CSV table of C-alpha atoms in Angstrom, one decimal:
chain,number,residue,atom,x,y,z
A,1145,MET,CA,103.9,106.8,205.0
A,1146,GLN,CA,105.3,108.6,202.0
A,1147,GLU,CA,106.0,105.2,200.3
A,1148,ARG,CA,102.3,104.1,200.9
A,1149,GLU,CA,101.0,107.4,199.4
A,1150,LYS,CA,103.3,106.9,196.4
A,1151,THR,CA,102.1,103.4,195.9
A,1152,GLU,CA,98.5,104.5,196.0
A,1153,GLU,CA,99.2,107.3,193.5
A,1154,GLU,CA,100.9,104.8,191.1
A,1155,LYS,CA,97.9,102.6,191.3
A,1156,ARG,CA,95.6,105.5,190.4
A,1157,GLU,CA,97.9,106.4,187.5
A,1158,LYS,CA,97.9,102.8,186.1
A,1159,LEU,CA,94.1,102.4,186.5
A,1160,PRO,CA,93.1,104.3,183.3
A,1161,GLU,CA,95.7,102.3,181.4
A,1162,SER,CA,94.4,99.1,182.7
A,1163,VAL,CA,90.8,100.0,181.9
A,1164,TRP,CA,91.8,101.0,178.4
A,1165,GLN,CA,93.7,97.7,177.8
A,1166,LYS,CA,90.7,95.7,179.0
A,1167,THR,CA,88.3,97.7,176.9
A,1168,MET,CA,90.4,97.2,173.8
A,1169,ALA,CA,90.8,93.5,174.5
A,1170,ALA,CA,87.1,93.1,175.0
A,1171,ALA,CA,86.4,95.0,171.8
A,1172,LEU,CA,88.8,92.8,169.8
A,1173,VAL,CA,87.2,89.7,171.2
A,1174,ALA,CA,83.8,91.0,170.3
A,1175,ALA,CA,84.9,91.9,166.8
A,1176,LEU,CA,86.4,88.4,166.3
A,1177,LEU,CA,83.2,86.8,167.6
A,1178,GLY,CA,81.2,89.0,165.3
A,1179,LEU,CA,83.3,88.0,162.3
A,1180,CYS,CA,82.9,84.3,163.2
A,1181,ALA,CA,79.2,84.7,163.5
A,1182,LEU,CA,79.1,86.6,160.2
A,1183,GLY,CA,81.2,83.9,158.5
A,1184,PHE,CA,78.7,81.2,159.5
A,1185,ALA,CA,75.6,83.3,158.6
A,1186,LEU,CA,74.5,81.1,155.7
A,1187,PRO,CA,71.8,83.5,154.4
A,1188,LEU,CA,74.4,86.2,153.9
A,1189,ARG,CA,76.9,84.0,152.0
A,1190,PRO,CA,77.0,84.7,148.3
A,1191,HIS,CA,76.6,81.9,145.8
A,1192,TYR,CA,77.9,83.6,142.7
A,1193,SER,CA,80.6,86.2,141.9
A,1194,ASP,CA,79.5,88.7,139.3
A,1195,ALA,CA,82.9,90.2,139.1
A,1196,GLU,CA,84.7,86.9,138.7
A,1197,LYS,CA,82.0,85.3,136.5
A,1198,ARG,CA,81.8,82.0,138.4
A,1199,ALA,CA,79.9,80.1,141.0
A,1200,LEU,CA,81.4,80.1,144.4
A,1201,ARG,CA,82.2,77.1,146.6
A,1202,THR,CA,79.3,75.4,148.2
A,1203,LEU,CA,79.0,73.9,151.7
A,1204,PRO,CA,80.5,70.4,151.4
A,1205,VAL,CA,78.5,67.3,152.3
A,1206,MET,CA,79.9,65.5,155.3
A,1207,ARG,CA,80.8,61.9,154.5
A,1208,ILE,CA,82.8,59.3,156.5
A,1209,GLU,CA,85.4,58.9,153.7
A,1210,GLY,CA,85.9,62.6,153.5
A,1211,LEU,CA,86.3,62.9,157.3
A,1212,TRP,CA,88.8,60.0,157.3
A,1213,SER,CA,90.9,61.4,154.5
A,1214,GLY,CA,90.7,65.0,155.6
A,1215,GLN,CA,89.2,66.1,152.3
A,1216,TYR,CA,86.0,67.3,154.0
A,1217,PHE,CA,87.9,69.8,156.2
A,1218,ARG,CA,89.9,71.1,153.2
A,1219,ASP,CA,86.7,71.6,151.3
A,1220,LEU,CA,85.1,73.3,154.3
A,1221,THR,CA,88.0,75.7,154.5
A,1222,SER,CA,87.7,76.5,150.8
A,1223,TRP,CA,84.0,77.1,151.1
A,1224,PHE,CA,84.4,79.3,154.2
A,1225,SER,CA,87.0,81.6,152.5
A,1226,ASP,CA,85.5,81.5,149.0
A,1227,SER,CA,81.9,82.5,149.9
A,1228,PHE,CA,82.5,84.8,152.9
A,1229,PRO,CA,79.8,87.4,153.3
A,1230,PHE,CA,80.6,90.7,151.5
A,1231,ARG,CA,83.6,89.1,149.9
A,1232,GLU,CA,83.5,91.4,146.8
A,1233,ARG,CA,83.8,94.5,149.0
A,1234,LEU,CA,86.5,92.9,151.2
A,1235,LEU,CA,88.5,91.9,148.2
A,1236,ASP,CA,88.3,95.4,146.7
A,1237,TYR,CA,89.4,96.9,150.0
A,1238,GLY,CA,92.3,94.4,150.2
A,1239,ALA,CA,93.5,95.2,146.7
A,1240,LYS,CA,93.4,98.9,147.5
A,1241,LEU,CA,95.3,98.3,150.7
A,1242,MET,CA,98.0,96.4,148.9
A,1243,GLY,CA,98.2,99.3,146.5
A,1244,LEU,CA,99.2,101.6,149.3
A,1245,TYR,CA,102.5,99.8,149.6
A,1246,GLY,CA,103.5,101.6,146.4
A,1247,LEU,CA,104.3,100.6,142.8
A,1248,LYS,CA,105.9,97.1,142.7
A,1249,GLY,CA,107.2,97.5,139.1
A,1250,GLU,CA,106.7,93.9,138.2
A,1251,ALA,CA,105.4,90.7,139.7
A,1252,VAL,CA,105.1,87.0,138.7
A,1253,TYR,CA,102.1,85.0,139.9
A,1254,ILE,CA,103.0,81.3,139.8
A,1255,SER,CA,100.5,78.5,139.8
A,1256,GLY,CA,102.8,75.5,139.3
A,1257,GLU,CA,106.2,74.5,138.2
A,1258,GLN,CA,106.9,74.3,134.4
A,1259,GLU,CA,109.8,72.7,132.6
A,1260,ARG,CA,111.4,74.5,129.7
A,1261,GLU,CA,111.9,72.3,126.7
A,1262,GLU,CA,114.2,73.0,123.8
A,1263,ILE,CA,112.3,73.7,120.6
A,1264,PRO,CA,113.5,71.7,117.5
A,1265,SER,CA,114.1,73.8,114.4
A,1266,ALA,CA,111.9,71.6,112.2
A,1267,ALA,CA,110.2,68.2,112.4
A,1268,ALA,CA,112.0,65.2,111.0
A,1269,GLU,CA,108.7,63.7,110.0
A,1270,LEU,CA,105.0,64.6,110.0
A,1271,ALA,CA,102.9,63.9,113.1
A,1272,PRO,CA,101.1,60.5,112.7
A,1273,THR,CA,97.4,60.2,111.9
A,1274,MET,CA,95.2,58.2,114.2
A,1275,ALA,CA,92.9,55.3,113.3
A,1276,LEU,CA,89.6,56.0,114.9
A,1277,SER,CA,87.8,52.8,113.7
A,1278,GLY,CA,84.6,54.6,113.3
A,1279,ASN,CA,84.4,55.9,116.9
A,1280,ALA,CA,86.1,58.4,119.1
A,1281,ASP,CA,86.8,56.1,122.2
A,1282,ALA,CA,90.6,56.3,121.7
A,1283,ALA,CA,90.5,60.0,121.3
A,1284,GLU,CA,88.3,60.5,124.4
A,1285,ASN,CA,90.6,58.2,126.4
A,1286,ALA,CA,93.6,60.1,125.3
A,1287,ALA,CA,92.0,63.3,126.4
A,1288,GLU,CA,91.2,61.9,129.8
A,1289,THR,CA,94.7,60.6,130.5
A,1290,ALA,CA,96.5,63.7,129.3
A,1291,VAL,CA,95.0,66.1,131.9
A,1292,GLU,CA,98.0,66.0,134.2
A,1293,SER,CA,100.5,66.9,131.4
A,1294,GLU,CA,98.4,69.8,130.2
A,1295,ALA,CA,99.3,73.4,130.9
A,1296,GLU,CA,97.0,75.4,133.2
A,1297,LEU,CA,94.3,77.0,131.0
A,1298,PHE,CA,91.7,79.7,131.6
A,1299,GLU,CA,88.6,77.5,131.3
A,1300,THR,CA,85.1,79.1,130.9
A,1301,ASP,CA,81.7,77.6,130.4
A,1302,ALA,CA,79.2,78.6,127.7
A,1303,GLU,CA,78.4,81.9,129.5
A,1304,GLY,CA,82.0,82.9,129.9
A,1305,ASN,CA,82.0,82.0,133.6
A,1306,LEU,CA,85.4,81.0,134.9
A,1307,LEU,CA,85.6,77.3,136.0
A,1308,LEU,CA,87.4,76.2,139.0
A,1309,PRO,CA,89.6,73.1,138.6
A,1310,LYS,CA,88.7,70.0,140.5
A,1311,ALA,CA,91.7,68.8,142.5
A,1312,ALA,CA,92.2,66.6,145.5
A,1313,ASP,CA,94.1,69.4,147.3
A,1314,THR,CA,92.0,72.5,146.9
A,1315,ASP,CA,94.5,75.1,148.3
A,1316,ILE,CA,93.0,78.0,146.3
A,1317,ALA,CA,93.2,81.7,146.9
A,1318,VAL,CA,90.1,83.6,148.0
A,1319,SER,CA,89.4,84.8,144.5
A,1320,GLY,CA,89.1,81.2,143.4
A,1321,GLU,CA,90.9,81.2,140.0
A,1322,LYS,CA,93.7,78.9,139.2
A,1323,ALA,CA,95.4,80.2,136.2
A,1324,GLY,CA,98.7,79.8,134.4
A,1325,ASN,CA,101.9,81.6,135.3
A,1326,ILE,CA,101.2,85.4,135.0
A,1327,TYR,CA,103.7,88.2,134.7
A,1328,VAL,CA,102.6,91.7,135.5
A,1329,ALA,CA,104.5,94.8,134.5
A,1330,ASP,CA,103.7,98.3,133.4
A,1331,SER,CA,100.0,97.9,134.5
A,1332,ARG,CA,99.3,94.9,132.2
A,1333,ALA,CA,99.6,91.1,132.5
A,1334,TYR,CA,101.0,88.4,130.3
A,1335,GLU,CA,100.6,84.6,130.5
A,1336,LEU,CA,104.0,82.8,130.3
A,1337,PHE,CA,104.4,80.1,127.6
A,1338,TYR,CA,106.3,76.9,128.0
A,1339,PHE,CA,106.8,74.7,124.9
A,1340,SER,CA,105.8,71.0,125.1
A,1341,GLN,CA,106.7,68.8,122.1
A,1342,LYS,CA,104.2,66.1,123.2
A,1343,ASN,CA,101.4,68.7,123.3
A,1344,VAL,CA,102.1,70.3,119.9
A,1345,THR,CA,102.6,66.9,118.3
A,1346,ALA,CA,99.2,65.8,119.6
A,1347,TYR,CA,97.7,68.9,118.1
A,1348,ALA,CA,99.3,68.4,114.7
A,1349,SER,CA,98.4,64.7,114.7
A,1350,MET,CA,94.7,65.7,115.3
A,1351,LEU,CA,94.8,67.9,112.3
A,1352,ASN,CA,96.5,65.4,110.1
A,1353,THR,CA,93.9,62.8,111.1
A,1354,VAL,CA,91.0,65.2,110.3
A,1355,LYS,CA,92.4,66.0,106.9
A,1356,SER,CA,92.7,62.3,106.1
A,1357,LEU,CA,89.1,61.8,107.1
A,1358,LEU,CA,87.9,64.8,104.9
A,1359,PRO,CA,90.2,64.8,101.9
A,1360,GLU,CA,87.6,66.8,99.9
A,1361,VAL,CA,87.4,69.6,102.4
A,1362,LYS,CA,89.8,72.5,102.6
A,1363,VAL,CA,91.3,72.6,106.1
A,1364,TYR,CA,92.9,75.7,107.6
A,1365,ASP,CA,94.7,76.0,110.9
A,1366,MET,CA,95.5,79.2,112.7
A,1367,ILE,CA,97.6,79.1,115.9
A,1368,VAL,CA,97.3,82.5,117.6
A,1369,PRO,CA,100.1,83.7,119.8
A,1370,ASN,CA,99.3,85.5,123.1
A,1371,SER,CA,100.4,88.9,124.2
A,1372,TYR,CA,103.4,87.4,126.0
A,1373,GLY,CA,105.0,86.2,122.8
A,1374,VAL,CA,104.0,89.2,120.6
A,1375,GLN,CA,104.3,92.3,122.9
A,1376,LEU,CA,106.7,91.5,125.7
A,1377,ASP,CA,110.3,92.3,125.2
A,1378,PRO,CA,112.3,89.2,124.1
A,1379,ALA,CA,114.9,90.1,126.7
A,1380,VAL,CA,112.3,89.9,129.5
A,1381,GLN,CA,111.1,86.6,128.1
A,1382,ALA,CA,114.6,85.2,128.3
A,1383,LYS,CA,114.9,86.5,131.9
A,1384,LEU,CA,111.7,84.6,132.8
A,1385,ALA,CA,113.1,81.4,131.2
A,1386,SER,CA,110.0,81.0,128.9
A,1387,SER,CA,109.9,79.5,125.4
A,1388,GLY,CA,110.1,81.2,122.1
A,1389,MET,CA,106.5,81.4,120.8
A,1390,ASP,CA,107.3,82.1,117.1
A,1391,THR,CA,109.7,79.1,116.9
A,1392,ALA,CA,107.2,76.9,118.7
A,1393,ILE,CA,104.5,77.8,116.2
A,1394,ASP,CA,106.8,77.2,113.2
A,1395,PHE,CA,107.8,73.8,114.6
A,1396,THR,CA,104.1,72.8,115.1
A,1397,TYR,CA,103.3,73.8,111.5
A,1398,SER,CA,106.2,71.7,110.3
A,1399,LEU,CA,104.4,68.6,111.8
A,1400,MET,CA,101.3,69.1,109.6
A,1401,HIS,CA,100.5,67.6,106.3
A,1402,PRO,CA,101.2,70.0,103.3
A,1403,ASP,CA,97.5,69.9,102.3
A,1404,ILE,CA,96.6,71.7,105.5
A,1405,HIS,CA,96.5,75.5,105.0
A,1406,ARG,CA,98.7,76.9,107.8
A,1407,ILE,CA,98.0,80.5,108.5
A,1408,SER,CA,100.9,82.1,110.3
A,1409,VAL,CA,99.9,85.3,112.1
A,1410,PHE,CA,102.8,85.9,114.4
A,1411,SER,CA,104.7,88.3,112.1
A,1412,ALA,CA,101.5,90.2,111.2
A,1413,LEU,CA,100.6,90.7,114.9
A,1414,SER,CA,104.2,91.6,115.7
A,1415,MET,CA,104.1,94.4,113.1
A,1416,HIS,CA,101.3,95.9,115.1
A,1417,ARG,CA,102.6,95.1,118.5
A,1418,ASP,CA,102.3,98.7,119.7
A,1419,GLU,CA,98.6,98.9,118.9
A,1420,TYR,CA,95.7,97.7,121.1
A,1421,ILE,CA,95.7,94.1,119.8
A,1422,TYR,CA,95.6,92.4,123.2
A,1423,PHE,CA,93.8,93.2,126.4
A,1424,HIS,CA,95.8,94.3,129.5
A,1425,THR,CA,93.7,92.5,132.1
A,1426,ASP,CA,92.5,89.6,130.1
A,1427,HIS,CA,94.1,86.6,128.2
A,1428,HIS,CA,92.3,87.2,124.9
A,1429,TRP,CA,93.2,89.3,121.9
A,1430,THR,CA,91.1,92.3,121.0
A,1431,GLN,CA,89.1,92.3,117.9
A,1432,LEU,CA,91.7,94.6,116.3
A,1433,GLY,CA,94.2,91.8,116.8
A,1434,ALA,CA,91.7,89.4,115.3
A,1435,TYR,CA,91.3,91.7,112.3
A,1436,TYR,CA,95.0,91.5,111.5
A,1437,ALA,CA,94.8,87.7,111.6
A,1438,TYR,CA,91.7,87.9,109.4
A,1439,VAL,CA,93.8,89.7,106.8
A,1440,GLU,CA,96.3,86.9,106.8
A,1441,PHE,CA,93.4,84.4,106.4
A,1442,CYS,CA,92.2,86.2,103.4
A,1443,ARG,CA,95.7,86.2,102.0
A,1444,GLU,CA,95.9,82.4,102.3
A,1445,LYS,CA,92.4,82.0,100.9
A,1446,GLY,CA,93.1,84.3,97.9
A,1447,ILE,CA,90.4,86.9,98.6
A,1448,SER,CA,90.4,90.6,99.5
A,1449,PRO,CA,89.7,91.5,103.1
A,1450,HIS,CA,87.3,94.3,104.0
A,1451,ALA,CA,88.8,97.5,105.5
A,1452,LEU,CA,87.9,98.3,109.1
A,1453,SER,CA,86.4,101.6,107.9
A,1454,GLU,CA,83.7,99.6,106.1
A,1455,PHE,CA,82.3,98.3,109.3
A,1456,GLN,CA,80.2,100.0,112.0
A,1457,LYS,CA,82.2,100.3,115.2
A,1458,ALA,CA,81.1,100.0,118.8
A,1459,GLU,CA,83.1,100.6,122.0
A,1460,TYR,CA,82.4,99.6,125.6
A,1461,ASP,CA,84.7,100.8,128.4
A,1462,GLY,CA,85.4,99.3,131.8
A,1463,PHE,CA,86.3,95.6,131.0
A,1464,TYR,CA,88.2,93.6,133.6
A,1465,GLY,CA,89.2,90.1,132.4
A,1466,THR,CA,90.7,86.8,133.6
A,1467,PHE,CA,94.2,88.2,134.5
A,1468,TYR,CA,92.7,90.7,136.9
A,1469,PHE,CA,90.8,88.1,138.9
A,1470,SER,CA,93.6,85.5,138.6
A,1471,THR,CA,96.0,87.9,140.3
A,1472,ASN,CA,93.6,88.6,143.2
A,1473,ARG,CA,92.7,91.9,141.6
A,1474,ALA,CA,96.2,93.3,141.3
A,1475,GLU,CA,96.1,97.1,141.9
A,1476,ALA,CA,98.3,97.7,138.9
A,1477,LEU,CA,95.6,96.1,136.7
A,1478,ARG,CA,92.7,97.7,138.4
A,1479,GLN,CA,94.1,101.1,137.4
A,1480,ASN,CA,94.3,100.0,133.8
A,1481,PRO,CA,90.9,98.7,132.7
A,1482,ASP,CA,90.3,97.5,129.2
A,1483,ARG,CA,87.7,98.5,126.6
A,1484,ILE,CA,85.9,96.4,124.0
A,1485,GLU,CA,86.2,97.6,120.4
A,1486,ALA,CA,83.8,95.7,118.1
A,1487,TRP,CA,83.2,95.9,114.4
A,1488,ILE,CA,79.7,94.8,113.3
A,1489,PRO,CA,79.3,92.6,110.2
A,1490,MET,CA,77.8,94.3,107.2
A,1491,GLY,CA,75.7,91.5,105.7
A,1492,THR,CA,73.9,90.5,109.0
A,1493,ASN,CA,74.3,90.8,112.7
A,1494,ASP,CA,71.8,88.0,113.4
A,1495,MET,CA,72.7,84.5,114.5
A,1496,ARG,CA,71.1,81.3,115.8
A,1497,TYR,CA,72.8,79.4,118.6
A,1498,ARG,CA,72.3,76.5,120.9
A,1499,ASN,CA,73.2,77.0,124.6
A,1500,LYS,CA,74.6,74.4,127.0
A,1501,ASP,CA,71.1,73.3,127.9
A,1502,GLY,CA,70.3,72.5,124.3
A,1503,ALA,CA,67.9,75.4,123.8
A,1504,GLU,CA,67.7,76.9,120.3
A,1505,LEU,CA,67.9,80.7,120.6
A,1506,GLN,CA,68.3,83.9,118.5
A,1507,GLY,CA,71.0,86.4,119.2
A,1508,HIS,CA,73.5,88.8,117.6
A,1509,VAL,CA,77.0,88.3,116.3
A,1510,VAL,CA,78.2,91.5,118.0
A,1511,ASN,CA,76.1,92.5,121.1
A,1512,ASP,CA,75.6,95.5,123.3
A,1513,GLY,CA,78.5,95.2,125.8
A,1514,SER,CA,77.3,98.2,127.9
A,1515,ALA,CA,74.5,96.0,129.3
A,1516,MET,CA,77.0,93.4,130.5
A,1517,LEU,CA,78.9,93.2,133.8
A,1518,ALA,CA,82.5,94.5,133.7
A,1519,GLY,CA,83.9,90.9,133.8
A,1520,ASN,CA,81.6,89.6,131.1
A,1521,ARG,CA,82.2,92.1,128.3
A,1522,TYR,CA,84.2,89.8,126.1
A,1523,ASN,CA,80.8,88.1,125.6
A,1524,THR,CA,80.1,91.0,123.3
A,1525,PHE,CA,81.2,88.6,120.6
A,1526,LEU,CA,78.8,85.7,119.9
A,1527,LEU,CA,77.4,85.9,123.4
A,1528,GLY,CA,80.2,83.9,124.8
A,1529,ASP,CA,81.2,80.2,124.3
A,1530,ASN,CA,78.1,78.5,123.2
A,1531,PRO,CA,78.4,74.9,121.8
A,1532,TYR,CA,76.9,75.8,118.4
A,1533,THR,CA,76.3,79.0,116.5
A,1534,GLU,CA,75.0,79.5,112.9
A,1535,ILE,CA,75.1,82.7,110.9
A,1536,GLU,CA,73.4,83.0,107.5
A,1537,ASN,CA,74.2,86.0,105.3
A,1538,PRO,CA,71.2,86.9,103.1
A,1539,ASN,CA,73.4,89.0,100.8
A,1540,ILE,CA,75.4,85.9,99.6
A,1541,GLN,CA,73.6,83.2,97.7
A,1542,ASP,CA,76.4,81.0,96.4
A,1543,GLY,CA,76.2,78.2,98.8
A,1544,SER,CA,79.6,79.0,100.4
A,1545,SER,CA,80.1,77.7,103.9
A,1546,ILE,CA,82.8,77.5,106.6
A,1547,LEU,CA,83.0,75.7,109.9
A,1548,LEU,CA,85.0,77.4,112.6
A,1549,VAL,CA,86.2,75.0,115.3
A,1550,LYS,CA,87.5,77.2,118.1
A,1551,GLU,CA,87.9,78.1,121.8
A,1552,SER,CA,87.2,81.6,123.0
A,1553,TYR,CA,89.8,83.3,120.9
A,1554,GLY,CA,87.6,82.5,117.9
A,1555,ASN,CA,84.7,84.6,119.2
A,1556,ALA,CA,86.3,87.9,118.2
A,1557,PHE,CA,87.4,86.4,114.8
A,1558,ALA,CA,84.1,85.0,113.7
A,1559,PRO,CA,82.4,88.3,112.8
A,1560,PHE,CA,84.9,88.9,110.0
A,1561,LEU,CA,83.9,85.6,108.3
A,1562,VAL,CA,80.2,86.7,107.9
A,1563,ASP,CA,80.7,88.9,104.9
A,1564,HIS,CA,82.5,86.2,102.9
A,1565,TYR,CA,80.2,83.2,103.2
A,1566,GLN,CA,76.5,82.4,102.9
A,1567,HIS,CA,76.8,80.1,105.9
A,1568,VAL,CA,79.2,80.4,108.9
A,1569,TYR,CA,79.0,77.6,111.4
A,1570,VAL,CA,80.8,78.0,114.8
A,1571,VAL,CA,81.5,75.1,117.1
A,1572,ASP,CA,83.2,75.3,120.5
A,1573,TYR,CA,84.8,71.9,120.8
A,1574,ARG,CA,84.7,72.0,124.6
A,1575,TYR,CA,80.9,71.9,124.7
A,1576,TYR,CA,79.7,70.6,121.3
A,1577,GLY,CA,78.3,67.0,121.5
A,1578,GLY,CA,77.7,66.1,117.9
A,1579,LYS,CA,79.8,64.4,115.2
A,1580,LEU,CA,81.4,67.0,112.9
A,1581,THR,CA,82.2,64.5,110.1
A,1582,ASP,CA,78.5,63.9,109.6
A,1583,PHE,CA,77.7,67.6,110.1
A,1584,ILE,CA,80.2,68.6,107.4
A,1585,ARG,CA,78.8,66.2,104.8
A,1586,GLU,CA,75.1,66.8,105.6
A,1587,HIS,CA,75.6,70.6,105.3
A,1588,GLN,CA,78.1,70.4,102.4
A,1589,VAL,CA,80.6,72.4,104.2
A,1590,GLY,CA,83.5,73.3,101.9
A,1591,GLU,CA,86.0,74.7,104.4
A,1592,VAL,CA,87.0,74.1,108.0
A,1593,LEU,CA,89.1,76.5,110.1
A,1594,PHE,CA,90.7,75.4,113.4
A,1595,LEU,CA,91.5,78.5,115.4
A,1596,ASN,CA,93.2,78.1,118.8
A,1597,ASN,CA,95.4,80.3,120.9
A,1598,ILE,CA,98.8,78.7,121.6
A,1599,MET,CA,98.0,78.0,125.3
A,1600,ALA,CA,95.2,75.7,124.1
A,1601,LEU,CA,97.5,73.3,122.2
A,1602,GLY,CA,97.7,70.1,124.2
A,1603,GLN,CA,97.0,66.5,124.4
A,1604,LYS,CA,93.7,67.0,126.3
A,1605,THR,CA,92.3,69.7,124.0
A,1606,SER,CA,93.5,67.8,120.9
A,1607,GLY,CA,91.7,64.7,122.1
A,1608,GLU,CA,88.5,66.7,122.6
A,1609,MET,CA,88.7,68.1,119.1
A,1610,LEU,CA,89.5,64.7,117.5
A,1611,ALA,CA,86.6,63.0,119.4
A,1612,LEU,CA,84.2,65.2,117.4
A,1613,PHE,CA,85.4,63.7,114.1
A,1614,GLY,CA,85.2,60.0,115.2
C-alpha cells in the first residue's frame, strides 16, 4: 500500500516536469516552423543591402541541367541565406553576440590559398611591348584567360556597389562578399599582399605598349601601396608570410621603359604612416594619403603643390567600408568607424560625367557625404566609379590637359589635379567602352597618368587597360 502511494506521489511530482518539457518542445517546433515560413515569405525578402552596397542573391530559375549538376540547389541555398528577411538586423545582432566573447586581439580572414613568390631585386630586361595590330582582341583575350591567376579584388560597379564573383561553387558567407585575405588587429583591417611576377610583368608590359603607341604623350605611372605594406609592422608581415610591398613596386618599375615617369610614393606614405592616410574598415586610402602622393606627383612633374590649408575642408563621420562587410561585420571594426576627410578644389567643384547607362550628367568633384549611406561615403569623391568624368577649370586657359586612367583609388586623388590643368579627364578602365588612343589625339591630351593600387596589378586588369588603347 505504501509503495503504491509512493508511486502515485512520484507521478504527480514528475507531471509538471513532463508538461514543461512538452511545452518547450512545442514552442521550439513552432519557432522553427515560424522561421521556415518567414524564410519562404517572398514579399519580405530584401533585394538590396544598403549597408553592403550590393544587390542580394535572386531566386534561381529551375533548369534540368542545374538540377542534374546540383548547381540549382547550391544557388537556392545561397539565395535563401543571402536574402533572408530582416537579414541586416540579424547580422548586426550576430556581430554583437560574437563581440560578447571578448577581444580576440587579432584575426585572419582567408578567402583562398596564396603562394608566396620571391621578389627579384631588379629586372634583367624591360617587359615586352605587345603588337595590337590595330585592335584589342589579343588584349581582351588575355584578360579573359587570366582571371584564375588573378588575386581576389574588391570589385565595385559605377555606384560603388560591391560585386559578387560568379563561380561554379557559390559557397559564400551570409554577408556575400568574397574578398582577399584580411588581417584584423587593433580594431583595424589590412589586406595581405602576395607578389606575382606574371602579374606585375603584364602591368609593365601594358604601360610599355601604351608608351610606344603614344610617343608624343607624357606617360606617368603611380603604383599605390595599401595600408598593409605601409602601416603594418614588418615583423607582423613576416609572420603572415606575405610579400614585401616596397620591393615589389621597385621591381615593377624596373620593368618599365625609362621614358615612363614612375612616381614612387611608398617612402612618402611611410613617412606619414602614423597619420590618418588609410581607412580602418575600408581598403582605400584617405584623401590625406592621396595628398601626400599628389605632392610626389608634383615633384616628378616639376611644379609646386598646393598646401592643404589652401583648400576648403569637409568631414563626414560614420563610414564603414569593404573590410567591415567582408569580415561579416567584425565587432572590432564596428567599434572603430571611419570618417571621410575631403578637400574641395579651388578652381571649380563642378564636373560632367557619364554613368554606366550612358547618360550624360552634372555633378560635383567633392560631394556631400552626409547625405550618403554609411557604406557609400567613399562616393564623396567623383560620385563613385563612373566610366567617364570631365572637369574643366575656368581659371586656367592654357589648354593643359591630363587623362587619369584609374580604379577607385584614383577617386580621392583626382580633386588635386583640378587646380593644375584646364581639362582633367578621368576614365575608370573597368567600365569605359571607348578607344583612348583616339580620345587622346582628338582632345590633344598632353599627359596620361595611370594610378592603381598594388592589389589591382594583374594580367586581367592590365588586359582591360590595354584593350582601351587598341
